Amino acid sequence: MIAAPEIPSEFSLLSKYTRFSSDTDFSEDLDGRSATPAKGKVCKKGKKAAGEKGKGGKGAGRINGHHQENGMENMMLFEVVRLGRSAMQSVVDDWIESYKHDRDVALLDLINFFIQCSGCKGVVSGEMFRNMQNSEIIRRMTEEFDEDSGDYPLTICQYSIIYDEYMMDTVISLLTGLSDSQVRAFRHTSTLAAMKLMTALVNVALNLSINMDNTQRQYEAERNKIVAKRANDRLELLLQKRKELQENQDEIENMMNAIFKGVFVHRYRDAIAEIRAICIEEIGVWMKLYSDAFLNDSYLKYVGWTMHDKQGEVRLKCLTALQGLYYNRELNARLELFTSRFKDRIVSMTLDKEYDVAVQAIKLLTLVLNSTDEVLTPEDCESVYHLVYSAHRPVAIAAGEFLFKKLFSQREPEEEGAPKRRGRQSPNANLIKTTVFFFLESELHEHAAYLVDSLWECGAELLKDWECMISLLLDDPLPGEEALTDRQETALIEIMLCTVRQAAECHPPVGRGTGKRVMTAKEKKTQLDDRTRMTELFAVALPPLLAKYAVDAEKVTNLLQLPQYFDLEIYTTGRLEKHLESLLRQIREIVEKHTDTEVLEVCSKTYHALCNEEFTIFNRVDIARSQLLDELVDKFNRLLEDFLQEGEEADEDDAYQVLSTLKRITAFHNAHDLSGWDLFTSNFKLLNTGIENGDMPEQIVIHSLQCTHYVILWHLAKSSEGSSRKAFTILCDLLLIFSHQMVSGGREHLEPLVYSPEDSLQSELLSFILNHVFIDQDDDTNSTDGQQDDEAVKIEALHKRRNLLAAYCKLIIYCVVDMKTGADIFKQYMRYYNDYGDIIKETMSKTRQIDKIQCAKTLILSLQQLFNEMLSELGHGFDRSSSSFCGIKELARRFSLTFGLDQVKTRDAIAMLHKDGIEFAFKDPSTHGDGGPPLNLAFLDILSEFSSKLMRQDKRTVHMYLERFMTFQMALQREDCWLPLISYRNSLQAGGDDDTMSVMSGYSSRGSSIRSKKIKPPAATESSSSSEVWQQSMQTPVMLPSPHLTSTAMRDPKRGRDDSFMGTPQHHQTPMDYNSQVTWMLAQRQQEEARQQQERAMNYAKLRTNLQHAIRRGTGLMEEDEEPIVEDVMMSSEGRMDDLNEGMDFDTMDIDLPPSKNRRERSELKPDYFDPASIMDESVLGVSMF
């Protein structure tokens, strides 16, 4: 028996060497060693093939083209392949060699191979090969073929391996064991393999069942024959075959039971949703494939139970599995019990939180509805009906299909041969009425567009029957037919408008759109045809409809929107000009009759839609519009003049006439440019009179202001973008000219001309800059003249934007606008550095020269704005490694570099910056109570970028100010959310507790290369007095800075080495209690302070000689901080310190100015913020002493 996978490979190998036509007739004698086809020569008669000459002896040892070995003498090719004792490649090679030796014998063997692979018992002999046509050979083989047998080698072999108990038992046992593993990967993989294997076995079982039925029928048919014609051997063969099939089926059933009970029953409720989904998906396949065996309650219950699964993916698989069953109506009878048991659950799933599940649940109910109308109750149907108004379009579409099947599937049958009924007599008339009734009963009258969109895919033909809708509105009812009520007519007009909009625009209504979709060619053609047909219908029907409902504002409002969707060219090509004239007359009459704002605005929009210069009807419509506006404006001017002359004696009728005319003009001015009628003068006169007299009616004032507003908007609309930019530049120059700079230089007499812009004007100027300067290159509307790719145009546009920014920055530099408005400019520094970096950098430099503290407050304000924007975008639980947060930190670092290297000059500004930053960080308390971090605590991570600019004494002062906002619990926190506070405290404490430590560390690490500053050795009394000042300044108990337990080793390497490495005995003491720890810490601190004062005095003379004046070097804003060369800082006065203290609103100590450190020294002294030792060293021991 041949293996199925081997056959194609052999065929492909043989095809390279055998090329003959299927209709070739071999007529040459076999002894001639050649074959001459009747059609198409293969080779010449009597000639041997290439390679045959000189190889006559090579065929020795072969019989029938094969080696005489392994007991396979005289075996045909089919027998050799079936036994499988030789490798397939060697068999093919042997056949090729035999073909080269004797082509006819080898070819005859190959022909018999194909015949026998098909299951035919016949053999093509040499005589048949020589003397018979191919068609005759095939006919002879057909006679010898067992037609009643469905078995042949190719089909038998594909299932033979299944009945190998060893392999299948081993595989099923392995999969069952793996599916029960604790390892998810094993469970998932083995379950998938087992379920797919089960599906394959179900297919085999189904085929076996079919073969058994066929065999049984053949047996019955043979047995019922008369004895003379009955073939007993055939009966025995059929009985034997049926027995084999039954045995095979029993074996397959055992395998399926083993997989189902060993894998499915346990894994359909697995903890992993993907595994549960696999099981449910496959059981649905089994029930659909082999319904006789699996479609019963014993298997359906698993699907029903799993519909309550918590995961939407599993519930979705349940519904899709059931859809495959309900789709086949022949299976509905077996699903009756399941439907009655789980119907309520399916109905409730239409409201599933997963939209995909809800859609499939509605589709399943639609299939249930198709099978029988009795299963679903009216309440069940109503729960689906209202979903046509869902904002989720797939849900609405599915509900619309359900609604259409339930209400609109029954149509009146049309008689054959009868003319097609149209209009009111159309079969769609009752269905359209049903749609109106459903819309009114749903009581969601503002959602007609949603209803139409839901029904569009399944009922477009019905909804586009505009001829029937027009007939229902205009024609009289038929005898015995009930006419539509006024409310029903209003609903029908609204639905008709929505269908026209849907057909013309071909996209869902607002709120239900799924983004722009590219229309296919078929959809575009349908859209064009629909627009043409609707225009032809409504161009004729709209004037009579307006005439009939002219006094009804709601109906007229909807009807007048129809021309917006017309193909206006139809008026000309269809010779419908007279209907256009009629439409214009009706619109004019409606304008004269109505004063409702909504009606007047829709009339204005209709004129705007018809006044399209692309169409030939423009002149006709423009003349009608101009005549109407002339009359309205003339009437308004005449009435206004009389009204203003009457003054207080004006009656209500005159005021009403003025108001109604003003309403009409205002409505038209919204969509049309009425600048030619000079309405500004009339409205200004009206408003000015109202201001003077104070008795103008409120509605007249409102509409007059509205009309004036439109006048201004139309004038602005006609001005170009370049004009607005020029106006901005001129305004900035004027504000600069008339600023307080005007009175400088002895020109005090010009002080009355000084103008300071209000906050509103400053806000508008800033908005203009943000909208026109800080934009992407492609968004610049000034460079879209078809030259987007022209580099010169882009450079010119950038130059114009730079001029705008420079004009505004001059206002900041000269204090014309508040300096804090520069925060919105400064925060753009990193993003737009390539375009405006030099301008923003210069602005920061100039503002710092004017007011260092205010400049620092502006910089920190810009960082706070960016931080708030990030919180609004990412939320308070953002990742501090995110690009947004890292970008703000990088900007803070660049801001820090702009303060330069002279810490004394920027001392006040840096201190104020830290003060504002700390207050911002603790401004908003945690939403989780006292135990959580403040909402803006992460801002301290940004603020720490400025800690390096603080002088060491100021670090201590800022640290104490920070502790005012901290509680005892905050100091003990170590969670990740508190890391900004920990790192900021460490940045303030690094080098801030001990000046001597910093000096000695810097001096010893750098040797002769250090550049030091002059310092003043502080006296002991000053130190003690300053401590008293700080304690007095603290109004509430705070945490004192705690000493480093390892400070002795750090500050005095020699001493540390003597204590630790030179044999000093180490005494292991028991842990001290809390009070002992506090006492010991205070004693250690006093010893440290005394030792520090002594070391300062000893090193003062040596450090003094090394001080020198520095050469000031400006640092680039985008460059790293270089090694500092600072100037003498001994010139600071106490007055400046007092100003600093006053600005920071807290007391301070006498500050000693320490020597500076370069960047590398600072990095050496700065602790590792993520080192547990350094964190514990500062924070755990920093407890309150009071």
PDB file of C-alpha atoms in Angstrom, residues 372-512:
ATOM      1  CA  THR A 372     -39.346  30.653  13.558  1.00  0.00           C
ATOM      2  CA  ASP A 373     -41.349  33.702  14.572  1.00  0.00           C
ATOM      3  CA  GLU A 374     -42.790  32.093  17.693  1.00  0.00           C
ATOM      4  CA  VAL A 375     -39.620  31.835  19.756  1.00  0.00           C
ATOM      5  CA  LEU A 376     -38.992  35.537  20.364  1.00  0.00           C
ATOM      6  CA  THR A 377     -41.599  37.408  22.373  1.00  0.00           C
ATOM      7  CA  PRO A 378     -42.510  41.057  21.667  1.00  0.00           C
ATOM      8  CA  GLU A 379     -40.475  42.050  24.708  1.00  0.00           C
ATOM      9  CA  ASP A 380     -37.452  40.242  23.299  1.00  0.00           C
ATOM     10  CA  CYS A 381     -37.842  42.038  19.981  1.00  0.00           C
ATOM     11  CA  GLU A 382     -38.281  45.445  21.586  1.00  0.00           C
ATOM     12  CA  SER A 383     -34.997  45.026  23.453  1.00  0.00           C
ATOM     13  CA  VAL A 384     -33.327  44.774  20.048  1.00  0.00           C
ATOM     14  CA  TYR A 385     -35.387  47.449  18.294  1.00  0.00           C
ATOM     15  CA  HIS A 386     -34.024  50.363  20.293  1.00  0.00           C
ATOM     16  CA  LEU A 387     -30.462  49.411  19.357  1.00  0.00           C
ATOM     17  CA  VAL A 388     -31.013  50.919  15.898  1.00  0.00           C
ATOM     18  CA  TYR A 389     -30.312  54.241  17.623  1.00  0.00           C
ATOM     19  CA  SER A 390     -26.984  53.040  19.050  1.00  0.00           C
ATOM     20  CA  ALA A 391     -23.992  55.279  18.456  1.00  0.00           C
ATOM     21  CA  HIS A 392     -21.897  52.199  17.617  1.00  0.00           C
ATOM     22  CA  ARG A 393     -22.612  51.634  13.955  1.00  0.00           C
ATOM     23  CA  PRO A 394     -22.022  47.837  13.712  1.00  0.00           C
ATOM     24  CA  VAL A 395     -24.504  47.296  16.547  1.00  0.00           C
ATOM     25  CA  ALA A 396     -27.010  49.617  14.886  1.00  0.00           C
ATOM     26  CA  ILE A 397     -26.590  47.909  11.497  1.00  0.00           C
ATOM     27  CA  ALA A 398     -27.198  44.485  13.037  1.00  0.00           C
ATOM     28  CA  ALA A 399     -30.261  45.783  14.905  1.00  0.00           C
ATOM     29  CA  GLY A 400     -31.512  47.388  11.690  1.00  0.00           C
ATOM     30  CA  GLU A 401     -31.299  44.052   9.910  1.00  0.00           C
ATOM     31  CA  PHE A 402     -33.252  42.430  12.740  1.00  0.00           C
ATOM     32  CA  LEU A 403     -35.879  45.174  12.573  1.00  0.00           C
ATOM     33  CA  PHE A 404     -36.142  44.872   8.804  1.00  0.00           C
ATOM     34  CA  LYS A 405     -36.587  41.093   8.999  1.00  0.00           C
ATOM     35  CA  LYS A 406     -39.242  41.422  11.680  1.00  0.00           C
ATOM     36  CA  LEU A 407     -41.337  44.311  10.369  1.00  0.00           C
ATOM     37  CA  PHE A 408     -40.611  44.658   6.675  1.00  0.00           C
ATOM     38  CA  SER A 409     -40.027  41.142   5.406  1.00  0.00           C
ATOM     39  CA  GLN A 410     -43.703  40.616   4.621  1.00  0.00           C
ATOM     40  CA  ARG A 411     -44.620  42.433   1.441  1.00  0.00           C
ATOM     41  CA  GLU A 412     -47.765  42.429  -0.577  1.00  0.00           C
ATOM     42  CA  PRO A 413     -47.313  40.025  -3.503  1.00  0.00           C
ATOM     43  CA  GLU A 414     -47.521  41.581  -6.924  1.00  0.00           C
ATOM     44  CA  GLU A 415     -49.610  39.929  -9.568  1.00  0.00           C
ATOM     45  CA  GLU A 416     -47.690  38.497 -12.473  1.00  0.00           C
ATOM     46  CA  GLY A 417     -48.089  40.470 -15.686  1.00  0.00           C
ATOM     47  CA  ALA A 418     -49.678  43.400 -13.884  1.00  0.00           C
ATOM     48  CA  PRO A 419     -48.076  46.816 -14.341  1.00  0.00           C
ATOM     49  CA  LYS A 420     -45.773  47.878 -11.544  1.00  0.00           C
ATOM     50  CA  ARG A 421     -47.586  49.977  -8.990  1.00  0.00           C
ATOM     51  CA  ARG A 422     -46.036  53.306  -8.130  1.00  0.00           C
ATOM     52  CA  GLY A 423     -46.556  56.113  -5.677  1.00  0.00           C
ATOM     53  CA  ARG A 424     -49.233  55.645  -3.078  1.00  0.00           C
ATOM     54  CA  GLN A 425     -50.220  52.278  -4.523  1.00  0.00           C
ATOM     55  CA  SER A 426     -46.679  50.932  -4.362  1.00  0.00           C
ATOM     56  CA  PRO A 427     -46.034  47.823  -2.225  1.00  0.00           C
ATOM     57  CA  ASN A 428     -43.599  49.997  -0.263  1.00  0.00           C
ATOM     58  CA  ALA A 429     -46.342  52.393   0.855  1.00  0.00           C
ATOM     59  CA  ASN A 430     -47.381  50.335   3.867  1.00  0.00           C
ATOM     60  CA  LEU A 431     -43.741  49.633   4.741  1.00  0.00           C
ATOM     61  CA  ILE A 432     -42.936  53.344   4.696  1.00  0.00           C
ATOM     62  CA  LYS A 433     -45.921  53.979   6.957  1.00  0.00           C
ATOM     63  CA  THR A 434     -44.640  51.239   9.264  1.00  0.00           C
ATOM     64  CA  THR A 435     -41.262  52.997   9.400  1.00  0.00           C
ATOM     65  CA  VAL A 436     -43.001  56.255  10.345  1.00  0.00           C
ATOM     66  CA  PHE A 437     -45.056  54.518  13.036  1.00  0.00           C
ATOM     67  CA  PHE A 438     -41.940  52.850  14.475  1.00  0.00           C
ATOM     68  CA  PHE A 439     -40.082  56.157  14.516  1.00  0.00           C
ATOM     69  CA  LEU A 440     -42.898  57.909  16.354  1.00  0.00           C
ATOM     70  CA  GLU A 441     -43.369  55.091  18.862  1.00  0.00           C
ATOM     71  CA  SER A 442     -39.673  55.065  19.694  1.00  0.00           C
ATOM     72  CA  GLU A 443     -40.014  58.709  20.894  1.00  0.00           C
ATOM     73  CA  LEU A 444     -36.518  59.563  19.675  1.00  0.00           C
ATOM     74  CA  HIS A 445     -37.544  62.107  17.083  1.00  0.00           C
ATOM     75  CA  GLU A 446     -34.140  63.741  16.896  1.00  0.00           C
ATOM     76  CA  HIS A 447     -32.487  60.543  15.717  1.00  0.00           C
ATOM     77  CA  ALA A 448     -34.152  59.915  12.377  1.00  0.00           C
ATOM     78  CA  ALA A 449     -30.732  59.987  10.719  1.00  0.00           C
ATOM     79  CA  TYR A 450     -29.607  57.117  12.978  1.00  0.00           C
ATOM     80  CA  LEU A 451     -32.687  55.071  12.106  1.00  0.00           C
ATOM     81  CA  VAL A 452     -32.142  55.590   8.385  1.00  0.00           C
ATOM     82  CA  ASP A 453     -28.455  54.694   8.657  1.00  0.00           C
ATOM     83  CA  SER A 454     -29.293  51.499  10.561  1.00  0.00           C
ATOM     84  CA  LEU A 455     -31.746  50.352   7.875  1.00  0.00           C
ATOM     85  CA  TRP A 456     -29.683  51.560   4.915  1.00  0.00           C
ATOM     86  CA  GLU A 457     -27.711  48.398   4.182  1.00  0.00           C
ATOM     87  CA  CYS A 458     -30.673  46.043   4.309  1.00  0.00           C
ATOM     88  CA  GLY A 459     -33.517  48.361   3.216  1.00  0.00           C
ATOM     89  CA  ALA A 460     -31.951  50.901   0.857  1.00  0.00           C
ATOM     90  CA  GLU A 461     -34.452  50.056  -1.870  1.00  0.00           C
ATOM     91  CA  LEU A 462     -37.330  50.854   0.458  1.00  0.00           C
ATOM     92  CA  LEU A 463     -35.775  54.017   1.857  1.00  0.00           C
ATOM     93  CA  LYS A 464     -34.959  55.372  -1.596  1.00  0.00           C
ATOM     94  CA  ASP A 465     -38.552  55.068  -2.817  1.00  0.00           C
ATOM     95  CA  TRP A 466     -38.931  58.860  -2.774  1.00  0.00           C
ATOM     96  CA  GLU A 467     -41.715  58.742  -5.349  1.00  0.00           C
ATOM     97  CA  CYS A 468     -43.877  56.824  -2.878  1.00  0.00           C
ATOM     98  CA  MET A 469     -43.026  59.254  -0.057  1.00  0.00           C
ATOM     99  CA  ILE A 470     -43.937  62.265  -2.209  1.00  0.00           C
ATOM    100  CA  SER A 471     -47.210  60.600  -3.169  1.00  0.00           C
ATOM    101  CA  LEU A 472     -48.069  59.949   0.478  1.00  0.00           C
ATOM    102  CA  LEU A 473     -47.569  63.656   1.206  1.00  0.00           C
ATOM    103  CA  LEU A 474     -49.235  65.219  -1.825  1.00  0.00           C
ATOM    104  CA  ASP A 475     -51.868  62.771  -3.104  1.00  0.00           C
ATOM    105  CA  ASP A 476     -55.221  62.228  -1.524  1.00  0.00           C
ATOM    106  CA  PRO A 477     -55.690  58.904   0.295  1.00  0.00           C
ATOM    107  CA  LEU A 478     -57.298  56.027  -1.568  1.00  0.00           C
ATOM    108  CA  PRO A 479     -60.843  54.969  -0.715  1.00  0.00           C
ATOM    109  CA  GLY A 480     -60.775  53.185   2.601  1.00  0.00           C
ATOM    110  CA  GLU A 481     -57.229  54.306   3.335  1.00  0.00           C
ATOM    111  CA  GLU A 482     -56.523  56.303   6.456  1.00  0.00           C
ATOM    112  CA  ALA A 483     -54.730  59.585   5.810  1.00  0.00           C
ATOM    113  CA  LEU A 484     -51.551  60.524   7.628  1.00  0.00           C
ATOM    114  CA  THR A 485     -51.869  62.763  10.634  1.00  0.00           C
ATOM    115  CA  ASP A 486     -49.948  66.032  10.932  1.00  0.00           C
ATOM    116  CA  ARG A 487     -47.456  64.408  13.294  1.00  0.00           C
ATOM    117  CA  GLN A 488     -46.942  61.488  10.919  1.00  0.00           C
ATOM    118  CA  GLU A 489     -46.410  63.839   7.982  1.00  0.00           C
ATOM    119  CA  THR A 490     -43.751  65.706   9.941  1.00  0.00           C
ATOM    120  CA  ALA A 491     -41.983  62.436  10.768  1.00  0.00           C
ATOM    121  CA  LEU A 492     -42.198  61.282   7.134  1.00  0.00           C
ATOM    122  CA  ILE A 493     -40.641  64.545   5.879  1.00  0.00           C
ATOM    123  CA  GLU A 494     -37.811  64.200   8.394  1.00  0.00           C
ATOM    124  CA  ILE A 495     -37.146  60.593   7.381  1.00  0.00           C
ATOM    125  CA  MET A 496     -37.293  61.588   3.703  1.00  0.00           C
ATOM    126  CA  LEU A 497     -34.689  64.310   4.291  1.00  0.00           C
ATOM    127  CA  CYS A 498     -32.406  61.832   6.081  1.00  0.00           C
ATOM    128  CA  THR A 499     -32.648  59.332   3.229  1.00  0.00           C
ATOM    129  CA  VAL A 500     -31.755  62.054   0.721  1.00  0.00           C
ATOM    130  CA  ARG A 501     -28.750  63.094   2.803  1.00  0.00           C
ATOM    131  CA  GLN A 502     -27.585  59.484   3.196  1.00  0.00           C
ATOM    132  CA  ALA A 503     -27.866  58.820  -0.541  1.00  0.00           C
ATOM    133  CA  ALA A 504     -26.096  62.041  -1.513  1.00  0.00           C
ATOM    134  CA  GLU A 505     -23.236  61.964   1.023  1.00  0.00           C
ATOM    135  CA  CYS A 506     -22.730  58.188   1.333  1.00  0.00           C
ATOM    136  CA  HIS A 507     -21.412  58.363   4.875  1.00  0.00           C
ATOM    137  CA  PRO A 508     -22.947  57.790   8.320  1.00  0.00           C
ATOM    138  CA  PRO A 509     -24.463  60.680  10.275  1.00  0.00           C
ATOM    139  CA  VAL A 510     -22.456  62.733  12.733  1.00  0.00           C
ATOM    140  CA  GLY A 511     -21.594  60.777  15.866  1.00  0.00           C
ATOM    141  CA  ARG A 512     -21.633  57.429  14.132  1.00  0.00           C
TER     142      ARG A 512
END
